[in-house]
mmCIF file of C-alpha atoms in Angstrom:
data_model
loop_
_atom_site.group_PDB
_atom_site.id
_atom_site.type_symbol
_atom_site.label_atom_id
_atom_site.label_comp_id
_atom_site.label_asym_id
_atom_site.label_seq_id
_atom_site.Cartn_x
_atom_site.Cartn_y
_atom_site.Cartn_z
ATOM 1 C CA MET U 1 2.181 -13.416 14.593
ATOM 2 C CA ARG U 2 1.267 -14.390 10.948
ATOM 3 C CA SER U 3 -2.427 -12.931 10.001
ATOM 4 C CA GLU U 4 -5.232 -15.463 8.764
ATOM 5 C CA LEU U 5 -4.914 -13.556 5.680
ATOM 6 C CA HIS U 6 -1.818 -15.667 5.134
ATOM 7 C CA LYS U 7 -3.724 -18.936 4.683
ATOM 8 C CA GLU U 8 -3.794 -18.162 0.788
ATOM 9 C CA PRO U 9 -4.566 -20.387 -2.166
ATOM 10 C CA PRO U 10 -1.793 -20.346 -4.587
ATOM 11 C CA PRO U 11 -2.020 -17.009 -6.482
ATOM 12 C CA ASP U 12 -3.698 -16.654 -10.096
ATOM 13 C CA ILE U 13 -1.101 -14.715 -11.726
ATOM 14 C CA GLU U 14 2.683 -14.070 -10.341
ATOM 15 C CA PHE U 15 4.699 -11.025 -11.020
ATOM 16 C CA PRO U 16 8.199 -10.685 -10.287
ATOM 17 C CA TYR U 17 7.392 -8.367 -7.552
ATOM 18 C CA PHE U 18 3.679 -8.900 -6.637
ATOM 19 C CA GLU U 19 0.645 -11.306 -7.160
ATOM 20 C CA VAL U 20 -2.885 -11.313 -7.781
ATOM 21 C CA THR U 21 -5.196 -14.052 -5.942
ATOM 22 C CA TYR U 22 -9.241 -14.273 -7.214
ATOM 23 C CA TYR U 23 -12.178 -14.923 -5.039
ATOM 24 C CA ASP U 24 -15.788 -15.639 -5.068
ATOM 25 C CA GLN U 25 -18.538 -14.435 -2.585
ATOM 26 C CA PRO U 26 -18.133 -11.277 -3.130
ATOM 27 C CA ALA U 27 -16.059 -11.693 -6.219
ATOM 28 C CA SER U 28 -13.054 -10.116 -5.285
ATOM 29 C CA ALA U 29 -9.298 -9.826 -5.987
ATOM 30 C CA GLY U 30 -6.574 -9.855 -3.211
ATOM 31 C CA ILE U 31 -2.982 -8.400 -4.199
ATOM 32 C CA THR U 32 0.534 -9.610 -2.488
ATOM 33 C CA ILE U 33 3.125 -7.310 -2.575
ATOM 34 C CA LYS U 34 6.093 -9.241 -2.281
ATOM 35 C CA ALA U 35 8.854 -6.553 -2.345
ATOM 36 C CA THR U 36 9.562 -4.666 0.791
ATOM 37 C CA ASP U 37 11.501 -1.903 1.769
ATOM 38 C CA ALA U 38 10.894 -2.197 5.647
ATOM 39 C CA ARG U 39 12.115 -3.399 8.894
ATOM 40 C CA SER U 40 10.590 -4.165 12.360
ATOM 41 C CA LYS U 41 13.117 -2.460 14.568
ATOM 42 C CA ARG U 42 11.669 0.466 12.961
ATOM 43 C CA TRP U 43 8.323 -0.017 14.677
ATOM 44 C CA PRO U 44 8.041 2.483 17.773
ATOM 45 C CA ASP U 45 7.612 1.891 21.502
ATOM 46 C CA THR U 46 4.042 1.515 21.764
ATOM 47 C CA SER U 47 3.981 2.403 25.596
ATOM 48 C CA GLN U 48 0.885 4.549 26.600
ATOM 49 C CA SER U 49 0.608 7.529 28.919
ATOM 50 C CA PHE U 50 -2.341 7.671 31.479
ATOM 51 C CA HIS U 51 -3.201 10.995 32.477
ATOM 52 C CA SER U 52 -5.511 12.238 35.472
ATOM 53 C CA ASP U 53 -8.715 13.417 32.996
ATOM 54 C CA GLY U 54 -8.941 9.581 32.127
ATOM 55 C CA SER U 55 -7.744 10.223 28.915
ATOM 56 C CA ILE U 56 -5.157 8.072 27.303
ATOM 57 C CA SER U 57 -2.169 9.139 25.096
ATOM 58 C CA GLY U 58 0.472 6.937 22.744
ATOM 59 C CA LEU U 59 0.971 4.391 20.164
ATOM 60 C CA LYS U 60 -0.601 1.184 19.820
ATOM 61 C CA PRO U 61 -1.161 -1.113 16.965
ATOM 62 C CA SER U 62 -4.308 -0.347 14.976
ATOM 63 C CA ASN U 63 -7.099 -2.393 15.359
ATOM 64 C CA ASP U 64 -8.420 -5.183 12.439
ATOM 65 C CA ASP U 65 -10.758 -2.579 11.178
ATOM 66 C CA THR U 66 -8.675 0.112 10.788
ATOM 67 C CA GLN U 67 -6.211 -2.279 8.891
ATOM 68 C CA HIS U 68 -8.916 -3.652 6.644
ATOM 69 C CA GLN U 69 -10.387 0.060 5.754
ATOM 70 C CA TRP U 70 -6.725 0.670 4.556
ATOM 71 C CA ARG U 71 -5.957 -2.460 2.843
ATOM 72 C CA GLN U 72 -9.264 -2.047 1.199
ATOM 73 C CA LYS U 73 -8.614 1.631 -0.107
ATOM 74 C CA LEU U 74 -4.968 0.551 -1.226
ATOM 75 C CA GLY U 75 -5.882 -2.350 -3.284
ATOM 76 C CA GLU U 76 -8.913 0.184 -4.851
ATOM 77 C CA LEU U 77 -5.830 2.681 -5.563
ATOM 78 C CA LEU U 78 -3.525 0.101 -7.085
ATOM 79 C CA THR U 79 -5.988 -1.485 -8.946
ATOM 80 C CA ASN U 80 -7.608 1.723 -10.503
ATOM 81 C CA ASN U 81 -4.606 4.102 -11.032
ATOM 82 C CA PHE U 82 -1.753 1.764 -11.698
ATOM 83 C CA LEU U 83 -2.629 -2.035 -12.620
ATOM 84 C CA LEU U 84 -5.621 -1.521 -14.813
ATOM 85 C CA ALA U 85 -4.276 2.046 -16.064
ATOM 86 C CA ASP U 86 -0.798 0.460 -17.289
ATOM 87 C CA GLN U 87 -1.218 -1.225 -20.673
ATOM 88 C CA HIS U 88 1.324 -3.688 -20.275
ATOM 89 C CA LEU U 89 -0.100 -5.097 -16.718
ATOM 90 C CA SER U 90 -3.856 -4.546 -17.715
ATOM 91 C CA ALA U 91 -3.392 -6.991 -20.637
ATOM 92 C CA HIS U 92 -2.767 -9.671 -17.684
ATOM 93 C CA LEU U 93 -5.014 -8.564 -15.408
ATOM 94 C CA LYS U 94 -8.575 -8.437 -16.950
ATOM 95 C CA PRO U 95 -10.076 -10.739 -14.791
ATOM 96 C CA MET U 96 -9.610 -7.687 -12.084
ATOM 97 C CA ILE U 97 -12.163 -5.594 -13.877
ATOM 98 C CA GLY U 98 -15.158 -5.393 -11.746
ATOM 99 C CA ARG U 99 -14.039 -6.975 -8.700
ATOM 100 C CA ARG U 100 -13.682 -5.561 -5.232
ATOM 101 C CA CYS U 101 -9.764 -5.321 -4.932
ATOM 102 C CA PHE U 102 -7.694 -5.258 -1.695
ATOM 103 C CA LEU U 103 -4.146 -5.694 -0.459
ATOM 104 C CA ILE U 104 -4.039 -9.369 1.476
ATOM 105 C CA GLU U 105 -1.508 -7.862 3.993
ATOM 106 C CA PHE U 106 1.087 -4.819 4.084
ATOM 107 C CA PRO U 107 4.316 -5.569 2.694
ATOM 108 C CA SER U 108 6.944 -7.353 5.031
ATOM 109 C CA ASP U 109 7.521 -5.660 8.167
ATOM 110 C CA TYR U 110 5.069 -2.715 7.757
ATOM 111 C CA LYS U 111 3.042 -2.423 10.556
ATOM 112 C CA MET U 112 -0.243 -0.124 11.460
ATOM 113 C CA PHE U 113 0.002 1.973 14.628
ATOM 114 C CA THR U 114 -3.042 4.033 15.742
ATOM 115 C CA HIS U 115 -1.801 7.306 17.916
ATOM 116 C CA THR U 116 -4.203 9.109 20.329
ATOM 117 C CA LYS U 117 -4.046 12.436 22.026
ATOM 118 C CA ASP U 118 -6.259 14.871 23.398
ATOM 119 C CA GLY U 119 -9.060 13.041 21.918
ATOM 120 C CA ARG U 120 -7.374 13.238 18.540
ATOM 121 C CA VAL U 121 -6.763 9.681 16.827
ATOM 122 C CA ASP U 122 -4.196 9.136 13.717
ATOM 123 C CA HIS U 123 -3.187 6.317 11.823
ATOM 124 C CA TYR U 124 0.069 5.580 10.793
ATOM 125 C CA LEU U 125 2.103 2.796 8.532
ATOM 126 C CA ILE U 126 5.507 2.358 9.872
ATOM 127 C CA GLY U 127 8.409 0.029 8.925
ATOM 128 C CA SER U 128 10.143 1.912 5.807
ATOM 129 C CA LYS U 129 13.807 2.476 6.196
ATOM 130 C CA THR U 130 13.442 5.782 4.768
ATOM 131 C CA VAL U 131 9.957 7.039 5.442
ATOM 132 C CA ASN U 132 9.097 7.656 9.409
ATOM 133 C CA SER U 133 5.475 6.730 8.727
ATOM 134 C CA PHE U 134 2.751 7.154 6.175
ATOM 135 C CA ARG U 135 -0.326 8.793 7.222
ATOM 136 C CA SER U 136 -2.938 7.447 4.818
ATOM 137 C CA PRO U 137 -3.425 5.187 1.957
ATOM 138 C CA GLN U 138 -3.070 7.745 -0.349
ATOM 139 C CA GLU U 139 0.761 8.511 0.908
ATOM 140 C CA PHE U 140 1.422 4.980 0.668
ATOM 141 C CA PHE U 141 -0.357 4.172 -2.403
ATOM 142 C CA VAL U 142 2.923 5.735 -4.605
ATOM 143 C CA HIS U 143 5.598 4.135 -2.520
ATOM 144 C CA ALA U 144 3.715 0.885 -2.666
ATOM 145 C CA ARG U 145 3.599 1.267 -6.652
ATOM 146 C CA TRP U 146 7.562 1.487 -6.360
ATOM 147 C CA LEU U 147 7.870 -1.555 -4.352
ATOM 148 C CA MET U 148 5.573 -3.486 -6.712
ATOM 149 C CA MET U 149 7.977 -1.907 -9.888
ATOM 150 C CA GLY U 150 10.740 -3.901 -8.328
ATOM 151 C CA ALA U 151 11.873 -1.239 -5.811
ATOM 152 C CA GLU U 152 14.664 0.219 -7.793
ATOM 153 C CA LYS U 153 17.268 2.770 -6.546
ATOM 154 C CA ASP U 154 18.734 6.070 -8.171
ATOM 155 C CA PRO U 155 22.617 6.306 -8.956
ATOM 156 C CA ASP U 156 23.027 7.767 -5.481
ATOM 157 C CA GLY U 157 21.319 4.633 -3.877
ATOM 158 C CA TYR U 158 18.288 6.288 -2.829
ATOM 159 C CA PRO U 159 14.882 5.060 -3.695
ATOM 160 C CA ASP U 160 13.817 5.872 -7.189
ATOM 161 C CA CYS U 161 10.153 6.634 -5.833
ATOM 162 C CA GLU U 162 8.098 9.758 -6.436
ATOM 163 C CA CYS U 163 5.801 9.385 -3.046
ATOM 164 C CA LYS U 164 5.832 12.868 -1.188
ATOM 165 C CA TYR U 165 8.925 11.674 1.206
ATOM 166 C CA CYS U 166 11.162 9.812 -1.026
ATOM 167 C CA GLY U 167 10.995 12.086 -4.123
ATOM 168 C CA VAL U 168 11.154 15.975 -4.914
ATOM 169 C CA THR U 169 9.344 17.768 -2.176
ATOM 170 C CA ARG U 170 5.646 18.384 -3.040
ATOM 171 C CA SER U 171 2.442 18.075 -1.411
ATOM 172 C CA GLN U 172 -0.094 14.988 -1.447
ATOM 173 C CA ARG U 173 -2.435 17.207 -3.298
ATOM 174 C CA ASP U 174 0.179 17.337 -6.224
ATOM 175 C CA ILE U 175 0.375 13.424 -6.411
ATOM 176 C CA ASP U 176 -3.524 13.096 -5.919
ATOM 177 C CA LYS U 177 -3.635 15.150 -9.075
ATOM 178 C CA GLU U 178 -0.875 13.535 -11.065
ATOM 179 C CA PHE U 179 -2.267 9.927 -10.131
ATOM 180 C CA GLN U 180 -5.779 10.785 -10.498
ATOM 181 C CA LEU U 181 -6.250 9.728 -6.709
ATOM 182 C CA PRO U 182 -9.569 10.479 -4.469
ATOM 183 C CA GLY U 183 -8.933 13.749 -3.171
ATOM 184 C CA ARG U 184 -8.402 14.128 0.724
ATOM 185 C CA LYS U 185 -7.459 16.971 2.960
ATOM 186 C CA ASP U 186 -3.402 17.774 2.408
ATOM 187 C CA SER U 187 -1.122 17.680 5.432
ATOM 188 C CA LYS U 188 1.359 20.430 5.246
ATOM 189 C CA SER U 189 3.790 18.855 7.903
ATOM 190 C CA SER U 190 6.897 17.997 6.929
ATOM 191 C CA GLY U 191 8.219 16.621 9.820
ATOM 192 C CA HIS U 192 7.617 13.153 8.852
ATOM 193 C CA HIS U 193 9.987 13.515 5.585
ATOM 194 C CA SER U 194 13.116 11.387 6.046
ATOM 195 C CA GLY U 195 13.848 10.733 2.400
ATOM 196 C CA ARG U 196 15.872 12.919 0.223
ATOM 197 C CA HIS U 197 15.213 15.992 -1.459
ATOM 198 C CA GLY U 198 16.279 15.702 -4.874
ATOM 199 C CA ALA U 199 15.220 15.526 -8.652
ATOM 200 C CA THR U 200 12.186 13.004 -8.979
ATOM 201 C CA SER U 201 12.846 10.185 -11.613
ATOM 202 C CA THR U 202 12.109 11.175 -14.921
ATOM 203 C CA ALA U 203 11.746 7.816 -15.847
ATOM 204 C CA THR U 204 8.246 6.929 -16.720
ATOM 205 C CA SER U 205 5.927 4.243 -15.581
ATOM 206 C CA GLU U 206 6.243 2.232 -18.572
ATOM 207 C CA ALA U 207 9.941 2.350 -18.817
ATOM 208 C CA ILE U 208 10.526 1.235 -15.242
ATOM 209 C CA ILE U 209 8.087 -1.692 -15.705
ATOM 210 C CA LEU U 210 10.214 -2.692 -19.075
ATOM 211 C CA GLN U 211 13.082 -2.570 -17.220
ATOM 212 C CA ALA U 212 12.445 -4.305 -14.276
ATOM 213 C CA LYS U 213 10.195 -7.329 -15.244
ATOM 214 C CA ASP U 214 10.019 -9.592 -18.150
ATOM 215 C CA TYR U 215 6.327 -10.650 -18.647
ATOM 216 C CA ARG U 216 6.578 -13.861 -20.962
ATOM 217 C CA ASN U 217 6.835 -16.495 -18.862
ATOM 218 C CA LEU U 218 3.702 -14.671 -16.142
ATOM 219 C CA LYS U 219 1.697 -17.736 -14.746
ATOM 220 C CA LYS U 220 -1.569 -17.453 -16.593
ATOM 221 C CA PRO U 221 -4.423 -16.389 -14.519
ATOM 222 C CA ASN U 222 -7.181 -19.380 -13.387
ATOM 223 C CA THR U 223 -10.617 -17.825 -14.825
ATOM 224 C CA GLU U 224 -12.743 -20.162 -11.954
ATOM 225 C CA THR U 225 -13.140 -18.334 -9.036
ATOM 226 C CA LYS U 226 -11.977 -20.589 -5.524
ATOM 227 C CA GLN U 227 -12.936 -19.606 -2.257
ATOM 228 C CA PRO U 228 -14.649 -16.625 -0.378
ATOM 229 C CA ALA U 229 -12.665 -13.719 0.065
ATOM 230 C CA PRO U 230 -10.855 -13.359 3.372
ATOM 231 C CA LYS U 231 -12.830 -12.807 6.375
ATOM 232 C CA GLY U 232 -13.420 -9.111 7.147
ATOM 233 C CA ILE U 233 -13.269 -8.060 3.389
ATOM 234 C CA GLU U 234 -16.952 -8.513 2.567
ATOM 235 C CA SER U 235 -17.689 -6.714 5.515
ATOM 236 C CA ILE U 236 -16.029 -3.380 5.053
ATOM 237 C CA ASP U 237 -18.463 -0.398 4.216
ATOM 238 C CA PRO U 238 -17.652 1.143 1.049
ATOM 239 C CA ALA U 239 -18.765 4.548 2.374
ATOM 240 C CA LEU U 240 -15.788 4.532 4.797
ATOM 241 C CA LEU U 241 -13.301 3.964 2.169
#
């Protein structure tokens, strides 16, 4: 079923692998990632177990509030730590400055699931062909950035992505420091790693962008905001992000 967030006006500015739409009430900007490496057949079974103490364990699709919070956080990370931090992109995206930025939806065939067990609740973004799951917006940020730059492969056919699962094995804390992401408690678990364990890409963001895209024929942004932001975006408490 397609989300109501698909009912979008035409984007204000289009890039080969993503696009941006500007909104009013509140002033905001929605990001759509057009590239994907996900397949729906990667989604897990959502059967649940009911225990004698009344508790329930297992996976189920995440509720709307949780998904909104992740997309809001991802929009913030992608805007501040990628789009406006890159001189080539930021020149085309000045209207994003000062707006609340969000991901309109996850890339195609990505889906969020919530796992409950013994009173613990964890959220996972699942669908990637090479990564079992992403456990936080910070984890998915670098992978989403790779998708937005064209989802290129290395000479061996592996994703040329620098996230903790695709690139050289390193902690999320090191990635947070490199990309100046908000800190979070790092997970030491490596059980979800299904990517390659090799040297990380030596290409810079600038080099990858210039190789992947030609900005000369970009659709110019419409500086007039067009309509209220999608339902749910304006209601998210920034303190939750």
